[in-house]
mmCIF file of C-alpha atoms in Angstrom:
data_model
loop_
_atom_site.group_PDB
_atom_site.id
_atom_site.type_symbol
_atom_site.label_atom_id
_atom_site.label_comp_id
_atom_site.label_asym_id
_atom_site.label_seq_id
_atom_site.Cartn_x
_atom_site.Cartn_y
_atom_site.Cartn_z
ATOM 1 C CA MET A 1 109.999 92.634 122.697
ATOM 2 C CA LYS A 2 108.627 96.054 121.729
ATOM 3 C CA LYS A 3 111.557 96.605 119.377
ATOM 4 C CA PHE A 4 110.871 93.259 117.739
ATOM 5 C CA MET A 5 107.167 94.035 117.310
ATOM 6 C CA THR A 6 107.990 97.488 115.920
ATOM 7 C CA MET A 7 110.450 95.990 113.481
ATOM 8 C CA MET A 8 107.904 93.370 112.367
ATOM 9 C CA PHE A 9 105.325 96.133 111.835
ATOM 10 C CA ILE A 10 107.775 98.138 109.710
ATOM 11 C CA ILE A 11 108.648 95.068 107.628
ATOM 12 C CA MET A 12 104.942 94.329 107.072
ATOM 13 C CA CYS A 13 104.345 97.924 105.963
ATOM 14 C CA LEU A 14 107.263 97.791 103.536
ATOM 15 C CA LEU A 15 106.043 94.511 102.083
ATOM 16 C CA SER A 16 102.540 95.875 101.642
ATOM 17 C CA ILE A 17 103.652 98.751 99.434
ATOM 18 C CA LYS A 18 102.783 97.673 95.953
ATOM 19 C CA ALA A 19 104.594 99.036 92.931
ATOM 20 C CA THR A 20 102.431 101.265 90.813
ATOM 21 C CA THR A 21 101.594 100.031 87.368
ATOM 22 C CA ILE A 22 102.356 102.348 84.494
ATOM 23 C CA TYR A 23 100.383 101.559 81.398
ATOM 24 C CA ALA A 24 101.618 102.206 77.902
ATOM 25 C CA THR A 25 100.542 105.356 76.154
ATOM 26 C CA PRO A 26 97.807 105.030 73.537
ATOM 27 C CA SER A 27 100.062 106.714 70.952
ATOM 28 C CA GLU A 28 101.731 103.348 70.313
ATOM 29 C CA ASP A 29 100.448 101.110 67.523
ATOM 30 C CA VAL A 30 100.660 97.995 69.704
ATOM 31 C CA ASN A 31 100.889 97.731 73.496
ATOM 32 C CA ILE A 32 101.945 94.578 75.328
ATOM 33 C CA ILE A 33 100.970 94.879 78.992
ATOM 34 C CA VAL A 34 102.019 92.415 81.697
ATOM 35 C CA ASN A 35 99.121 91.858 84.107
ATOM 36 C CA SER A 36 100.881 89.264 86.263
ATOM 37 C CA GLU A 37 103.923 89.710 88.505
ATOM 38 C CA LYS A 38 106.778 91.505 86.776
ATOM 39 C CA ASP A 39 109.371 90.070 89.173
ATOM 40 C CA GLN A 40 109.797 86.305 88.898
ATOM 41 C CA TYR A 41 111.994 83.992 90.952
ATOM 42 C CA SER A 42 111.316 80.642 89.283
ATOM 43 C CA LYS A 43 112.568 79.487 85.879
ATOM 44 C CA MET A 44 109.046 78.364 84.991
ATOM 45 C CA PHE A 45 106.217 80.818 85.593
ATOM 46 C CA ASP A 46 102.743 81.736 84.386
ATOM 47 C CA VAL A 47 102.303 85.034 82.618
ATOM 48 C CA ASP A 48 99.114 86.992 82.002
ATOM 49 C CA LEU A 49 99.350 89.524 79.164
ATOM 50 C CA THR A 50 97.120 91.973 77.355
ATOM 51 C CA VAL A 51 98.029 92.747 73.747
ATOM 52 C CA GLN A 52 96.288 95.866 72.494
ATOM 53 C CA PHE A 53 96.270 96.740 68.796
ATOM 54 C CA ASN A 54 95.560 100.457 68.390
ATOM 55 C CA LYS A 55 95.979 99.964 64.628
ATOM 56 C CA GLU A 56 93.893 96.887 63.920
ATOM 57 C CA GLU A 57 95.261 96.561 60.367
ATOM 58 C CA LEU A 58 98.503 95.282 61.934
ATOM 59 C CA TYR A 59 96.739 92.147 63.146
ATOM 60 C CA ASN A 60 96.159 89.044 61.034
ATOM 61 C CA ASP A 61 95.679 85.392 61.924
ATOM 62 C CA GLN A 62 99.416 84.722 61.578
ATOM 63 C CA VAL A 63 100.583 87.200 64.231
ATOM 64 C CA TYR A 64 102.183 85.424 67.185
ATOM 65 C CA LEU A 65 103.392 86.570 70.566
ATOM 66 C CA ALA A 66 107.012 85.695 71.362
ATOM 67 C CA TYR A 67 109.689 86.801 73.791
ATOM 68 C CA HIS A 68 113.380 87.644 73.844
ATOM 69 C CA LEU A 69 115.814 87.046 76.728
ATOM 70 C CA TYR A 70 118.516 89.514 77.765
ATOM 71 C CA ASP A 71 121.116 89.432 80.526
ATOM 72 C CA ILE A 72 121.901 92.131 83.090
ATOM 73 C CA ASN A 73 123.950 94.088 80.507
ATOM 74 C CA ASN A 74 121.133 93.956 77.913
ATOM 75 C CA LYS A 75 123.089 91.444 75.852
ATOM 76 C CA GLU A 76 120.905 89.028 73.948
ATOM 77 C CA ILE A 77 120.731 85.527 75.424
ATOM 78 C CA LEU A 78 117.928 84.206 73.232
ATOM 79 C CA TRP A 79 116.283 86.134 70.400
ATOM 80 C CA GLU A 80 113.213 84.023 69.846
ATOM 81 C CA GLY A 81 111.500 82.213 72.659
ATOM 82 C CA GLN A 82 108.393 80.119 72.214
ATOM 83 C CA ARG A 83 105.684 81.569 69.944
ATOM 84 C CA PHE A 84 102.118 81.800 71.228
ATOM 85 C CA PRO A 85 99.069 82.254 68.981
ATOM 86 C CA ILE A 86 96.829 85.204 69.754
ATOM 87 C CA SER A 87 93.334 86.200 68.723
ATOM 88 C CA VAL A 88 91.885 89.665 69.175
ATOM 89 C CA ASN A 89 88.356 90.675 70.045
ATOM 90 C CA ASP A 90 86.339 93.375 68.267
ATOM 91 C CA LYS A 91 88.134 96.082 70.285
ATOM 92 C CA GLY A 92 91.559 94.942 69.068
ATOM 93 C CA ILE A 93 92.551 93.396 72.409
ATOM 94 C CA SER A 94 93.975 89.937 73.037
ATOM 95 C CA TYR A 95 94.267 88.340 76.474
ATOM 96 C CA VAL A 96 97.051 85.763 76.713
ATOM 97 C CA LYS A 97 97.783 83.361 79.581
ATOM 98 C CA GLN A 98 100.804 81.139 79.050
ATOM 99 C CA THR A 99 103.484 79.296 80.960
ATOM 100 C CA ILE A 100 107.033 80.351 80.166
ATOM 101 C CA ASN A 101 109.915 77.980 80.791
ATOM 102 C CA LEU A 102 113.202 79.884 80.610
ATOM 103 C CA GLU A 103 115.229 76.687 80.246
ATOM 104 C CA SER A 104 113.242 75.309 77.299
ATOM 105 C CA GLY A 105 115.179 77.170 74.614
ATOM 106 C CA LEU A 106 118.499 77.229 76.425
ATOM 107 C CA SER A 107 120.857 74.361 77.122
ATOM 108 C CA SER A 108 121.552 75.757 80.581
ATOM 109 C CA LEU A 109 120.505 79.008 82.166
ATOM 110 C CA LYS A 110 123.577 80.209 84.039
ATOM 111 C CA ASP A 111 122.553 83.806 84.646
ATOM 112 C CA ASN A 112 120.921 84.818 87.901
ATOM 113 C CA TYR A 113 119.281 87.785 86.164
ATOM 114 C CA VAL A 114 117.297 87.516 82.934
ATOM 115 C CA LYS A 115 115.045 90.121 81.357
ATOM 116 C CA VAL A 116 112.076 88.760 79.375
ATOM 117 C CA VAL A 117 110.941 91.207 76.671
ATOM 118 C CA PHE A 118 107.756 90.429 74.746
ATOM 119 C CA ASP A 119 107.385 91.014 71.029
ATOM 120 C CA LEU A 120 105.059 90.121 68.165
ATOM 121 C CA VAL A 121 106.001 88.384 64.930
ATOM 122 C CA ASP A 122 103.949 88.565 61.749
ATOM 123 C CA GLU A 123 104.579 85.315 59.868
ATOM 124 C CA LYS A 124 102.385 86.381 56.946
ATOM 125 C CA ASN A 125 104.381 89.552 56.198
ATOM 126 C CA THR A 126 107.613 88.154 57.739
ATOM 127 C CA TYR A 127 108.661 90.820 60.221
ATOM 128 C CA TRP A 128 109.094 91.362 63.927
ATOM 129 C CA PHE A 129 107.073 94.270 65.253
ATOM 130 C CA SER A 130 109.970 95.618 67.334
ATOM 131 C CA LEU A 131 112.297 95.652 64.299
ATOM 132 C CA ASN A 132 109.839 97.325 61.940
ATOM 133 C CA PRO A 133 110.471 101.111 61.965
ATOM 134 C CA LYS A 134 106.906 101.767 60.743
ATOM 135 C CA VAL A 135 105.355 100.106 63.802
ATOM 136 C CA LYS A 136 105.504 101.625 67.290
ATOM 137 C CA VAL A 137 105.486 98.876 69.909
ATOM 138 C CA SER A 138 105.412 99.300 73.666
ATOM 139 C CA SER A 139 106.175 96.228 75.765
ATOM 140 C CA GLU A 140 106.513 95.721 79.486
ATOM 141 C CA VAL A 141 109.174 93.312 80.693
ATOM 142 C CA ILE A 142 109.456 90.550 83.273
ATOM 143 C CA ILE A 143 112.608 90.297 85.368
ATOM 144 C CA PHE A 144 113.777 86.847 86.483
ATOM 145 C CA ASN A 145 116.126 87.064 89.456
ATOM 146 C CA ASN A 146 117.654 83.942 91.000
ATOM 147 C CA ASP A 147 119.321 85.750 93.923
ATOM 148 C CA TYR A 148 118.344 83.880 97.109
ATOM 149 C CA PHE A 149 117.740 86.986 99.232
ATOM 150 C CA LYS A 150 115.569 88.618 96.561
ATOM 151 C CA LYS A 151 113.779 85.305 96.063
ATOM 152 C CA PHE A 152 112.992 85.164 99.798
ATOM 153 C CA VAL A 153 111.792 88.779 99.938
ATOM 154 C CA GLY A 154 109.847 88.340 96.691
ATOM 155 C CA THR A 155 108.125 85.236 98.017
ATOM 156 C CA LEU A 156 107.090 87.083 101.174
ATOM 157 C CA LYS A 157 105.883 90.065 99.156
ATOM 158 C CA LEU A 158 103.975 87.857 96.727
ATOM 159 C CA SER A 159 102.282 85.890 99.495
ATOM 160 C CA PHE A 160 101.374 89.104 101.306
ATOM 161 C CA THR A 161 99.932 90.817 98.233
ATOM 162 C CA ASN A 162 98.049 87.755 96.943
ATOM 163 C CA HIS A 163 96.802 86.381 100.299
ATOM 164 C CA PRO A 164 97.109 89.126 102.944
ATOM 165 C CA VAL A 165 94.763 87.493 105.470
ATOM 166 C CA ILE A 166 96.531 84.123 105.406
ATOM 167 C CA PHE A 167 99.927 85.823 105.533
ATOM 168 C CA SER A 168 98.876 87.994 108.494
ATOM 169 C CA VAL A 169 97.508 85.016 110.444
ATOM 170 C CA ASN A 170 100.707 83.051 109.788
ATOM 171 C CA ALA A 171 102.857 86.013 110.829
ATOM 172 C CA ALA A 172 100.805 86.501 114.013
ATOM 173 C CA PHE A 173 101.156 82.831 114.967
ATOM 174 C CA PHE A 174 104.886 82.977 114.222
ATOM 175 C CA VAL A 175 105.299 85.977 116.544
ATOM 176 C CA LEU A 176 103.244 84.219 119.243
ATOM 177 C CA PHE A 177 105.367 81.083 118.853
ATOM 178 C CA ILE A 178 108.584 83.080 119.316
ATOM 179 C CA PHE A 179 107.091 84.932 122.280
ATOM 180 C CA PHE A 180 105.973 81.731 124.051
ATOM 181 C CA PHE A 181 109.227 79.979 123.170
ATOM 182 C CA PHE A 182 111.221 82.622 125.024
ATOM 183 C CA ARG A 183 108.715 82.658 127.913
ATOM 184 C CA ILE A 184 109.005 78.890 128.358
ATOM 185 C CA ARG A 185 112.768 79.044 128.000
ATOM 186 C CA ARG A 186 112.994 81.632 130.785
ATOM 187 C CA SER A 187 110.567 79.778 133.025
ATOM 188 C CA GLU A 188 111.637 77.562 135.906
ATOM 189 C CA LEU A 189 111.095 74.502 133.774
ATOM 190 C CA PHE A 190 114.451 74.965 132.028
ATOM 191 C CA SER A 191 116.439 76.648 134.780
ATOM 192 C CA ASN A 192 119.262 74.696 136.441
#
């Protein structure tokens, strides 16, 4: 039982380690920062982004946020995902909350691994920010992984990081249930 408790403690510690966030350098003209989870396990997920224009002259009312999809080998699956309108505040920052459905632009998503890369498109001047050599763009990515083991571990990690008290209470009751299950099983009630 002590080995089991020690192993559960080690697993809890490993799940509680949160990846450090590395923000884009201010030397870029435009930074796209993912504030929500960067590892996703569902084909439809909510994303929370911050778009920061360090050169405000790059922004106009016809600049849209979009995304591109790549497979595990960085081969393009879909160049242009759904476009989202953005509006910046007086500091040149836009906060975007959207739902992304990976199957909306694809007939069928067969890959278990998809990389979502965000980009901006200027419809007024007709160019993509990432393809314009005069514009330096930094964008964080979201990784969709449909592997069942990673989905299970990711779900545990997400529930622990978002709701640690509820997760800890559930884990404690689960351990108590297992403990009492084996105690009752070894008792005279079930012996022949």
